[in-house]
Every structure is written in structure tokens, then in C-alpha cells.
Short mmCIF file of C-alpha atoms in Angstrom, two decimals:
data_model
loop_
_atom_site.label_atom_id
_atom_site.label_comp_id
_atom_site.label_asym_id
_atom_site.label_seq_id
_atom_site.Cartn_x
_atom_site.Cartn_y
_atom_site.Cartn_z
CA MET A 1 -63.86 13.23 -28.36
CA TYR A 2 -60.85 15.39 -27.52
CA VAL A 3 -57.08 15.24 -27.79
CA PHE A 4 -54.83 17.05 -25.32
CA GLU A 5 -51.82 18.93 -26.66
CA CYS A 6 -48.75 20.49 -25.12
CA ALA A 7 -49.38 24.20 -24.56
CA GLY A 8 -45.71 24.85 -25.36
CA CYS A 9 -45.15 23.16 -28.73
CA GLY A 10 -48.55 21.77 -29.71
CA ALA A 11 -47.48 18.11 -29.68
CA GLU A 12 -50.26 15.59 -29.07
CA LEU A 13 -50.03 14.10 -25.60
CA THR A 14 -53.03 11.73 -25.56
CA VAL A 15 -55.14 9.48 -27.68
CA PRO A 16 -58.69 10.73 -28.46
CA LEU A 17 -60.69 10.79 -25.21
CA ARG A 18 -64.31 11.35 -24.20
CA ARG A 19 -65.23 13.26 -21.08
CA VAL A 20 -66.84 11.55 -18.08
CA ALA A 21 -67.68 12.67 -14.55
CA LEU A 22 -64.85 12.90 -12.03
CA PRO A 23 -64.98 9.73 -9.87
CA VAL A 24 -65.83 10.36 -6.24
CA HIS A 25 -62.78 8.24 -5.32
CA ALA A 26 -60.36 10.20 -7.52
CA HIS A 27 -58.25 11.44 -4.56
CA GLN A 28 -58.81 8.45 -2.30
CA LYS A 29 -55.98 6.99 -0.22
CA TYR A 30 -56.88 3.41 0.60
CA GLY A 31 -55.30 1.32 3.31
CA ASN A 32 -51.56 0.74 3.60
CA GLY A 33 -49.50 -0.90 0.88
CA ILE A 34 -52.60 -1.92 -1.12
CA GLN A 35 -52.53 -2.43 -4.87
CA LEU A 36 -55.19 -0.25 -6.49
CA PRO A 37 -56.07 -0.44 -10.20
CA VAL A 38 -56.21 2.31 -12.81
CA LEU A 39 -58.64 5.09 -11.88
CA MET A 40 -60.01 5.92 -15.34
CA GLU A 41 -61.41 3.67 -18.02
CA PRO A 42 -59.31 3.64 -21.22
CA GLY A 43 -60.36 6.37 -23.64
CA THR A 44 -61.86 8.68 -20.99
CA PHE A 45 -60.88 11.80 -19.09
CA ALA A 46 -62.33 13.80 -16.22
CA VAL A 47 -61.75 17.34 -15.00
CA ASP A 48 -61.31 18.33 -11.35
CA PRO A 49 -62.85 21.80 -11.00
CA GLU A 50 -61.06 22.44 -7.70
CA PRO A 51 -57.59 24.03 -7.48
CA SER A 52 -54.78 21.54 -6.97
CA GLY A 53 -51.11 21.62 -6.05
CA PRO A 54 -49.01 24.47 -4.65
CA PRO A 55 -49.20 27.12 -3.39
CA TRP A 56 -50.92 25.93 -0.19
CA ARG A 57 -52.28 28.13 2.60
CA VAL A 58 -53.24 27.01 6.10
CA TRP A 59 -56.73 27.80 7.38
CA GLU A 60 -55.53 30.41 9.89
CA ASP A 61 -54.00 32.52 7.10
CA LEU A 62 -57.22 32.86 5.08
CA ALA A 63 -59.08 36.16 5.05
CA PRO A 64 -62.67 36.24 6.42
CA GLY A 65 -65.04 34.86 3.81
CA GLU A 66 -62.24 33.64 1.54
CA ALA A 67 -63.00 29.95 2.08
CA ALA A 68 -66.77 30.47 1.87
CA ALA A 69 -66.29 32.10 -1.52
CA ARG A 70 -64.75 28.79 -2.59
CA GLY A 71 -67.77 26.87 -1.27
CA ILE A 72 -65.98 25.64 1.87
CA HIS A 73 -67.86 26.27 5.11
CA ALA A 74 -65.83 24.41 7.76
CA PRO A 75 -62.12 24.50 8.66
CA LEU A 76 -59.58 22.43 6.76
CA TYR A 77 -55.90 22.12 7.59
CA HIS A 78 -54.91 23.83 4.36
CA LEU A 79 -56.28 24.84 0.96
CA SER A 80 -54.70 24.68 -2.46
CA PHE A 81 -54.42 27.91 -4.41
CA GLY A 82 -52.99 26.24 -7.49
CA ALA A 83 -54.61 26.21 -10.91
CA PRO A 84 -58.07 24.59 -11.11
CA GLY A 85 -59.05 22.15 -13.83
CA ALA A 86 -56.51 19.30 -13.59
CA VAL A 87 -57.36 16.54 -16.09
CA VAL A 88 -57.08 12.88 -15.10
CA ILE A 89 -56.63 10.06 -17.62
CA ALA A 90 -55.53 6.44 -17.72
CA PRO A 91 -51.72 6.02 -17.95
CA GLY A 92 -52.06 3.94 -21.12
CA ASP A 93 -53.69 6.86 -22.96
CA VAL A 94 -50.61 9.11 -22.70
CA ARG A 95 -48.44 9.77 -25.75
CA GLY A 96 -45.29 11.82 -26.43
CA THR A 97 -44.07 12.12 -22.85
CA GLU A 98 -41.20 10.90 -20.69
CA LEU A 99 -40.62 10.63 -16.96
CA VAL A 100 -38.49 13.28 -15.24
CA PRO A 101 -36.05 11.25 -13.06
CA GLU A 102 -35.37 14.00 -10.53
CA ARG A 103 -39.12 14.23 -9.78
CA ALA A 104 -39.71 10.50 -9.38
CA GLY A 105 -40.42 10.67 -5.66
CA GLY A 106 -42.80 8.31 -3.95
CA TYR A 107 -43.70 7.04 -0.54
CA CYS A 108 -42.52 3.44 -0.89
CA CYS A 109 -43.79 1.48 -3.90
CA GLY A 110 -44.03 3.97 -6.76
CA LEU A 111 -44.69 7.56 -7.76
CA ASP A 112 -46.92 9.73 -5.59
CA GLY A 113 -46.52 13.12 -7.32
CA ALA A 114 -45.32 14.90 -4.19
CA ASP A 115 -42.38 16.40 -6.11
CA GLY A 116 -44.68 18.06 -8.65
CA PRO A 117 -45.22 17.20 -12.34
CA ASN A 118 -43.00 14.23 -13.18
CA MET A 119 -43.74 13.81 -16.91
CA ALA A 120 -42.42 16.10 -19.64
CA CYS A 121 -43.33 16.64 -23.27
CA ILE A 122 -40.74 14.93 -25.48
CA GLY A 123 -41.07 17.70 -28.05
CA CYS A 124 -40.12 20.69 -25.90
CA GLY A 125 -39.32 19.40 -22.40
CA ARG A 126 -42.21 21.23 -20.74
CA ALA A 127 -43.52 19.59 -17.54
CA VAL A 128 -47.06 18.57 -18.50
CA ALA A 129 -48.35 15.84 -16.19
CA THR A 130 -48.01 13.87 -12.97
CA ARG A 131 -47.93 10.07 -12.95
CA ILE A 132 -49.37 8.43 -9.82
CA ASP A 133 -48.84 4.73 -9.11
CA ASP A 134 -47.74 4.44 -5.48
CA CYS A 135 -49.33 1.92 -3.14
CA SER A 136 -52.78 2.76 -1.75
CA LEU A 137 -53.32 5.33 -4.54
CA TRP A 138 -55.34 4.93 -7.73
CA GLN A 139 -53.08 4.69 -10.77
CA ALA A 140 -53.56 7.74 -12.96
CA VAL A 141 -51.93 10.53 -14.95
CA TRP A 142 -52.98 14.08 -14.06
CA LEU A 143 -52.43 16.61 -16.84
CA ALA A 144 -51.42 20.03 -15.51
CA PRO A 145 -54.17 22.51 -16.46
CA ASP A 146 -51.72 25.33 -17.26
CA ALA A 147 -49.46 23.10 -19.39
CA VAL A 148 -51.93 21.47 -21.81
CA ARG A 149 -54.80 22.51 -24.04
CA ARG A 150 -57.79 20.55 -25.32
CA ARG A 151 -58.66 20.14 -29.01
CA ARG A 152 -61.91 18.62 -30.20
CA VAL A 153 -61.66 15.78 -32.70
CA GLU A 154 -63.78 16.72 -35.70
CA GLY A 155 -66.66 14.45 -36.62
CA THR A 156 -67.17 13.00 -33.15
CA ASP A 157 -70.39 13.17 -31.15
CA THR A 158 -70.27 14.76 -27.71
CA THR A 159 -73.93 14.12 -26.81
CA PRO A 160 -74.06 12.28 -23.47
CA PRO A 161 -76.32 9.23 -23.14
CA THR A 162 -79.77 9.67 -21.65
CA TRP A 163 -80.69 8.19 -18.28
CA ALA A 164 -82.60 5.46 -20.11
CA GLU A 165 -79.52 4.63 -22.17
CA LEU A 166 -77.35 4.44 -19.04
CA LEU A 167 -79.90 2.11 -17.51
CA ALA A 168 -79.84 -0.09 -20.62
CA GLU A 169 -76.02 -0.26 -20.53
CA GLY A 170 -76.27 -1.63 -17.02
CA LEU A 171 -72.68 -0.85 -16.00
CA ARG A 172 -72.62 -1.80 -12.32
CA THR A 173 -69.97 -1.26 -9.70
CA PRO A 174 -69.55 -4.52 -7.75
CA PRO A 175 -69.60 -4.15 -3.96
CA PHE A 176 -66.70 -6.58 -3.49
CA GLN A 177 -63.33 -6.88 -5.21
CA PRO A 178 -60.26 -9.08 -4.78
CA ARG A 179 -57.40 -7.23 -3.07
CA ALA A 180 -53.64 -7.70 -2.73
CA ASP A 181 -50.73 -5.74 -1.34
CA TRP A 182 -47.51 -4.93 -3.15
CA ALA A 183 -45.70 -7.82 -1.44
CA ALA A 184 -48.24 -10.36 -2.69
CA THR A 185 -47.16 -13.41 -4.66
CA PRO A 186 -49.47 -15.80 -6.49
CA GLY A 187 -51.65 -17.69 -4.03
CA ILE A 188 -50.86 -15.71 -0.88
CA ARG A 189 -51.63 -12.30 0.64
CA ARG A 190 -54.73 -11.89 -1.49
CA TRP A 191 -58.26 -11.49 -0.17
CA TRP A 192 -61.77 -10.31 -0.93
CA ALA A 193 -62.70 -6.88 0.40
CA TRP A 194 -65.29 -4.16 0.04
CA ASN A 195 -64.82 -2.17 -3.14
CA PRO A 196 -63.05 1.15 -2.34
CA GLU A 197 -65.43 2.86 -4.77
CA TRP A 198 -68.35 1.87 -2.54
CA GLU A 199 -66.54 3.15 0.54
CA ALA A 200 -65.91 6.53 -1.10
CA ALA A 201 -69.51 6.73 -2.35
CA ALA A 202 -70.81 5.97 1.15
CA GLY A 203 -68.54 8.60 2.71
CA ARG A 204 -69.88 11.33 0.44
CA ALA A 205 -73.47 10.13 0.83
CA LEU A 206 -73.27 10.15 4.64
CA ALA A 207 -72.19 13.81 4.59
CA HIS A 208 -75.23 14.69 2.47
CA PHE A 209 -77.48 12.64 4.74
CA LEU A 210 -76.26 14.51 7.82
CA ALA A 211 -76.95 17.83 6.10
CA ALA A 212 -80.46 16.68 5.17
CA SER A 213 -81.26 15.11 8.54
CA GLU A 214 -81.92 18.40 10.38
CA GLY A 215 -80.44 16.65 13.40
CA ARG A 216 -83.06 13.88 13.41
CA PRO A 217 -82.82 10.12 12.79
CA VAL A 218 -83.04 8.93 9.18
CA THR A 219 -84.73 5.71 8.08
CA ILE A 220 -84.03 4.37 4.59
CA LEU A 221 -87.16 2.70 3.21
CA SER A 222 -85.59 0.74 0.35
CA GLY A 223 -82.37 -0.91 -0.76
CA GLY A 224 -82.42 -4.17 1.14
CA PRO A 225 -79.61 -5.72 3.23
CA LEU A 226 -76.88 -4.05 1.20
CA MET A 227 -78.31 -0.59 1.90
CA ALA A 228 -78.58 -1.46 5.58
CA THR A 229 -74.90 -2.38 5.70
CA VAL A 230 -73.52 0.44 3.57
CA LEU A 231 -75.58 3.46 4.73
CA GLN A 232 -78.25 2.73 7.34
CA ARG A 233 -75.76 1.37 9.87
CA GLY A 234 -73.65 4.53 9.63
CA LEU A 235 -76.71 6.78 9.95
CA ASP A 236 -77.85 4.93 13.07
CA ILE A 237 -74.44 5.57 14.66
CA LEU A 238 -73.96 9.18 13.55
CA LEU A 239 -77.46 10.56 14.11
CA PRO A 240 -79.55 10.87 17.28
CA THR A 241 -81.85 7.99 18.14
CA ARG A 242 -84.65 10.19 19.49
CA GLY A 243 -87.14 12.24 17.53
CA THR A 244 -89.31 11.72 14.47
CA ALA A 245 -87.26 10.04 11.80
CA ARG A 246 -86.87 11.55 8.37
CA ARG A 247 -87.65 9.10 5.54
CA ALA A 248 -85.25 8.35 2.69
CA ALA A 249 -85.81 6.21 -0.39
CA LEU A 250 -84.12 5.25 -3.62
CA ALA A 251 -85.30 7.19 -6.67
CA GLY A 252 -84.11 7.36 -10.23
CA PRO A 253 -84.57 6.07 -13.79
CA GLY A 254 -86.60 2.89 -14.02
CA LEU A 255 -87.92 3.08 -10.47
CA PRO A 256 -91.53 3.89 -9.60
CA PRO A 257 -92.06 6.82 -7.24
CA PRO A 258 -91.64 5.81 -3.58
CA ARG A 259 -94.89 4.41 -2.19
CA ASP A 260 -94.43 6.37 1.04
CA SER A 261 -93.61 10.05 1.03
CA ALA A 262 -89.88 10.59 1.42
CA ASP A 263 -88.06 13.61 2.82
CA ILE A 264 -84.79 12.52 1.19
CA LEU A 265 -84.22 10.87 -2.18
CA ILE A 266 -81.13 8.73 -2.88
CA VAL A 267 -80.44 9.39 -6.55
CA PRO A 268 -77.73 8.55 -9.10
CA THR A 269 -75.22 10.91 -10.61
CA HIS A 270 -74.82 10.72 -14.38
CA SER A 271 -71.65 8.79 -15.19
CA ARG A 272 -70.81 11.11 -18.10
CA THR A 273 -71.94 14.55 -16.92
CA GLY A 274 -71.99 14.17 -13.14
CA ALA A 275 -75.52 15.66 -13.03
CA LEU A 276 -77.91 14.54 -10.30
CA TRP A 277 -81.03 12.69 -11.40
CA SER A 278 -84.19 14.73 -10.89
CA ALA A 279 -87.84 13.76 -11.14
CA ASP A 280 -90.00 15.62 -13.67
CA GLY A 281 -92.46 16.76 -11.02
CA PRO A 282 -91.94 18.21 -7.55
CA GLY A 283 -89.73 15.95 -5.46
CA ALA A 284 -88.22 15.71 -2.02
CA ALA A 285 -86.40 18.68 -0.59
CA HIS A 286 -83.07 16.85 -0.39
CA ARG A 287 -81.21 14.56 -2.76
CA VAL A 288 -78.31 12.33 -1.73
CA PRO A 289 -75.94 11.41 -4.60
CA LEU A 290 -74.54 7.97 -5.40
CA PRO A 291 -72.37 7.09 -8.41
CA PHE A 292 -74.54 5.47 -11.07
CA GLY A 293 -72.89 2.04 -10.86
CA VAL A 294 -73.34 1.90 -7.06
CA TRP A 295 -76.92 3.21 -7.24
CA LEU A 296 -77.77 0.64 -9.92
CA GLU A 297 -76.67 -2.27 -7.72
CA LEU A 298 -78.80 -0.98 -4.84
CA ALA A 299 -81.85 -0.12 -6.96
CA PHE A 300 -81.78 -3.30 -9.08
CA PRO A 301 -79.78 -5.92 -7.16
CA SER A 302 -77.85 -8.45 -9.21
CA ALA A 303 -79.24 -11.94 -9.49
CA HIS A 304 -76.09 -13.32 -7.89
CA LEU A 305 -75.23 -12.99 -4.23
CA PRO A 306 -73.77 -9.58 -3.26
CA ALA A 307 -70.88 -11.37 -1.52
CA PRO A 308 -68.47 -13.86 -3.10
CA ALA A 309 -69.66 -17.43 -2.59
CA SER A 310 -67.91 -20.77 -2.43
CA GLY A 311 -69.24 -24.27 -2.77
CA ARG A 312 -69.85 -27.01 -5.30
CA LEU A 313 -70.36 -25.95 -8.91
CA PRO A 314 -73.10 -27.42 -11.10
CA ASP A 315 -72.28 -30.58 -13.02
CA GLY A 316 -70.32 -29.93 -16.19
CA VAL A 317 -68.96 -26.55 -15.03
CA LEU A 318 -65.19 -26.41 -14.64
CA ARG A 319 -62.97 -23.75 -13.13
CA ASP A 320 -59.20 -23.30 -12.97
CA ASP A 321 -59.08 -20.64 -10.25
CA PRO A 322 -59.66 -21.07 -6.50
CA ALA A 323 -63.15 -20.38 -5.20
CA PRO A 324 -63.48 -17.02 -3.42
CA PRO A 325 -64.28 -16.87 0.30
CA SER A 326 -67.84 -16.47 1.54
CA ALA A 327 -67.50 -12.81 2.60
CA ALA A 328 -65.20 -9.82 2.79
CA ARG A 329 -62.50 -10.05 5.46
CA HIS A 330 -63.43 -6.76 7.16
CA PRO A 331 -66.75 -5.03 7.98
CA PHE A 332 -67.85 -2.16 5.76
CA ARG A 333 -66.28 1.22 6.51
CA ALA A 334 -67.17 4.47 4.76
CA ASP A 335 -64.23 6.50 3.43
CA PRO A 336 -63.43 9.30 5.93
CA GLN A 337 -61.71 11.53 3.36
CA ALA A 338 -64.71 11.49 1.00
CA PHE A 339 -66.97 12.21 4.01
CA ARG A 340 -64.85 15.16 5.13
CA GLU A 341 -64.48 16.66 1.65
CA ALA A 342 -68.25 16.59 1.11
CA LEU A 343 -69.08 17.74 4.64
CA VAL A 344 -67.07 20.98 4.54
CA ARG A 345 -68.90 21.98 1.35
CA ARG A 346 -72.33 21.82 2.94
CA PRO A 347 -73.50 25.26 4.17
CA GLU A 348 -75.53 23.50 6.89
CA VAL A 349 -72.31 22.88 8.88
CA ARG A 350 -72.54 26.50 10.09
CA THR A 351 -75.94 26.01 11.73
CA PRO A 352 -76.21 25.42 15.51
CA TRP A 353 -77.92 22.03 15.18
CA PHE A 354 -75.21 20.75 12.84
CA SER A 355 -72.45 22.00 15.14
CA GLU A 356 -74.09 20.11 18.00
CA LEU A 357 -74.30 17.03 15.79
CA LEU A 358 -70.59 17.18 14.98
CA THR A 359 -69.67 17.32 18.67
CA ARG A 360 -71.11 13.81 18.96
CA LEU A 361 -68.52 12.46 16.53
CA THR A 362 -66.14 11.09 19.13
CA ARG A 363 -63.14 9.03 18.19
CA GLU A 364 -65.03 5.87 19.16
CA THR A 365 -68.00 6.82 16.97
CA HIS A 366 -65.67 7.71 14.09
CA LEU A 367 -63.93 4.32 14.26
CA ARG A 368 -67.25 2.47 14.18
CA VAL A 369 -68.31 4.18 10.93
CA PHE A 370 -65.02 4.92 9.18
#
């Protein structure tokens, strides 16, 4: 457990927090005017290793090899050259701060952080964090890496759980969630939709699949109807239909080795450390990451239906809320931003076969997947 302090006066700015992996949807922008919940679980923090904030430089101004040294192998509109290591926490875990009124800019429904750090330490007035709560953005507080320091709380254990312990906890990420926009009132303008976390996870996974495909079709051997909707459909659209297909299968804690040999393994990332699961022995050449909660739902499907259901309840069971609809309102779409951010960090994008593959991504194809 750690507490974050103001680098200026040493005042405590947070409650004790334990570190977890940075969510794949941390920088997601979802829809238009949509209410999104808090990004981080209470009592947790995550660190973004990438630079963030100003100064920004456009791609054309970068020196040869400068982007590649940062692990970026395809053009982006611009790159941040700010300080790396921003820390994200739940807004309710902040202490000893106040909003800076002149930096309270937002797009329409709240704060979006475009004006820079908008929270200051009460003790010394130093700008220490940015509160985000605008529509279509995950609610969070981002601590500025050059304005805070981390102090370990004595007597606390920092040992992350094992894969077996994560499996026993069974913390799943549901594929569907109720949604509402900021104009919603009770009973109207609310609907069931695909979970944005699943859309971000699929976007990142598709980028890894393309890199592992070698320009060939990919067939996923396991995962059932949900896997077919979330990943296989996108692969069938993005990849060529001719040629010998590469085989992909789910792998991870609690699963037996795939019965058929697989070229690609779909594995979980550790929810605390962010590490990819790896088999003890030699495995497939490529691993495609999924957040643990998403992977768990695909590897060990819930007993209930994956989509909300309506109908008559058993005798003696009462409810005081309206029954949900039978399915999400819109078809599944992978998150394009998560796809793009993962894609540019794959060195394979510089190979001729990958360049040819990307030329197939027409606007029509893009709209069908994303």
C-alpha cells in the first residue's frame, strides 16, 4: 500500500492505495454524451508509463528513429513529450486538494482536463492533479508525475496474488452494462449496451491478432458464441479469406492445453501486475492479451445468459426494477482508439505484408469492425 504526497510541501493527497495494472480503457472516449462510471476501483492506483500532456510534437517534426526509440513504429498525428508516469486513481480517494476554477474547462458536461492540472494542494497551492468527469470519458483523477511522490505504508504486503488466486477470486467483467446519457431522467433514455471495457479489450486484441496473422486468415478454436461475436467476426473482416488459416485458442490458468496445436494463444493479463500469462513449457509463438475479467468470461462462461434476459420470474421471486431488454441495442464494435494505440506499437507494421494488409482497411471495412 502507498500514499501519495505533494512534492512541494509533503501533505498527504490520497488514502492508502494498492497498485494494479493500467486498464486498457484508461484513455477511452466512448460515444457522445454518455455517462461513464469511475475508472478505478476504490483503494487502487495505476501508473501510465507513457509520457502525457504538453509539450506535443507532430509526426513530421520528429527526427529519424525518434518515434521508434519510443516503441512507436507507425505514424501518429502527434506525440506527447511530457513527463511519463502519470498516476490514475478514483476521485473519492483524493484528500487535501481543491479545484482550480480558472482551469475548470470541459467539452460540455464536466471537466475534461484540456486546460491542464485543475486540482491544487490545499497546503501549498501547487497544481498536483487533473480531475476528469466530462461526458464520454471515464471519471478519474490523474496525479501529475512531477508534482507528487509515493510513500510506502509500513507493514503492508505488496505481494501480488498468484494466477490461481486470481482465478479463485473470479472477478469477471460483464459483457453488457446499462447505459444512459447525461440528459437521462429516471425511466427514459437508458438502455443496455456492450461494455466499453470489452470494446477496448477487443480493439487491442485485434491489433495483436493482425501482427500475429502473417497476413493469413485466423480461426479461433475456442470461446463459443461470445468469442465469435467479439473477435472472430472482426478477424474475418480485417484479414484475407484465402490461404491456410492460423489457429488461435484460449490458454491460461485453469485451462487444459489446447487439444489442437495453436499458432496463437489468447491469454489473460494479470489484473495487478499487467503481466501476460505464460505456460511453463514451450508455447505458441504469439500471445494475444485480454484483461483478466474479460478472458475469464470467455474461458469459463457464466451460468447465466451472456445477454440480459426478460420474461417471467420463478414463483416467489419478486423484483422492484423493470426487466432488462433481451439484447444490446447495437451490434458489437471494437474500440478504434485502443486498436490504433496497440497497432502502432507493433514492429510488424513496418513489414511489406503488414503494409499491404493495412491498405485493405477501407472506410467501409473500418465501419463494419469499429
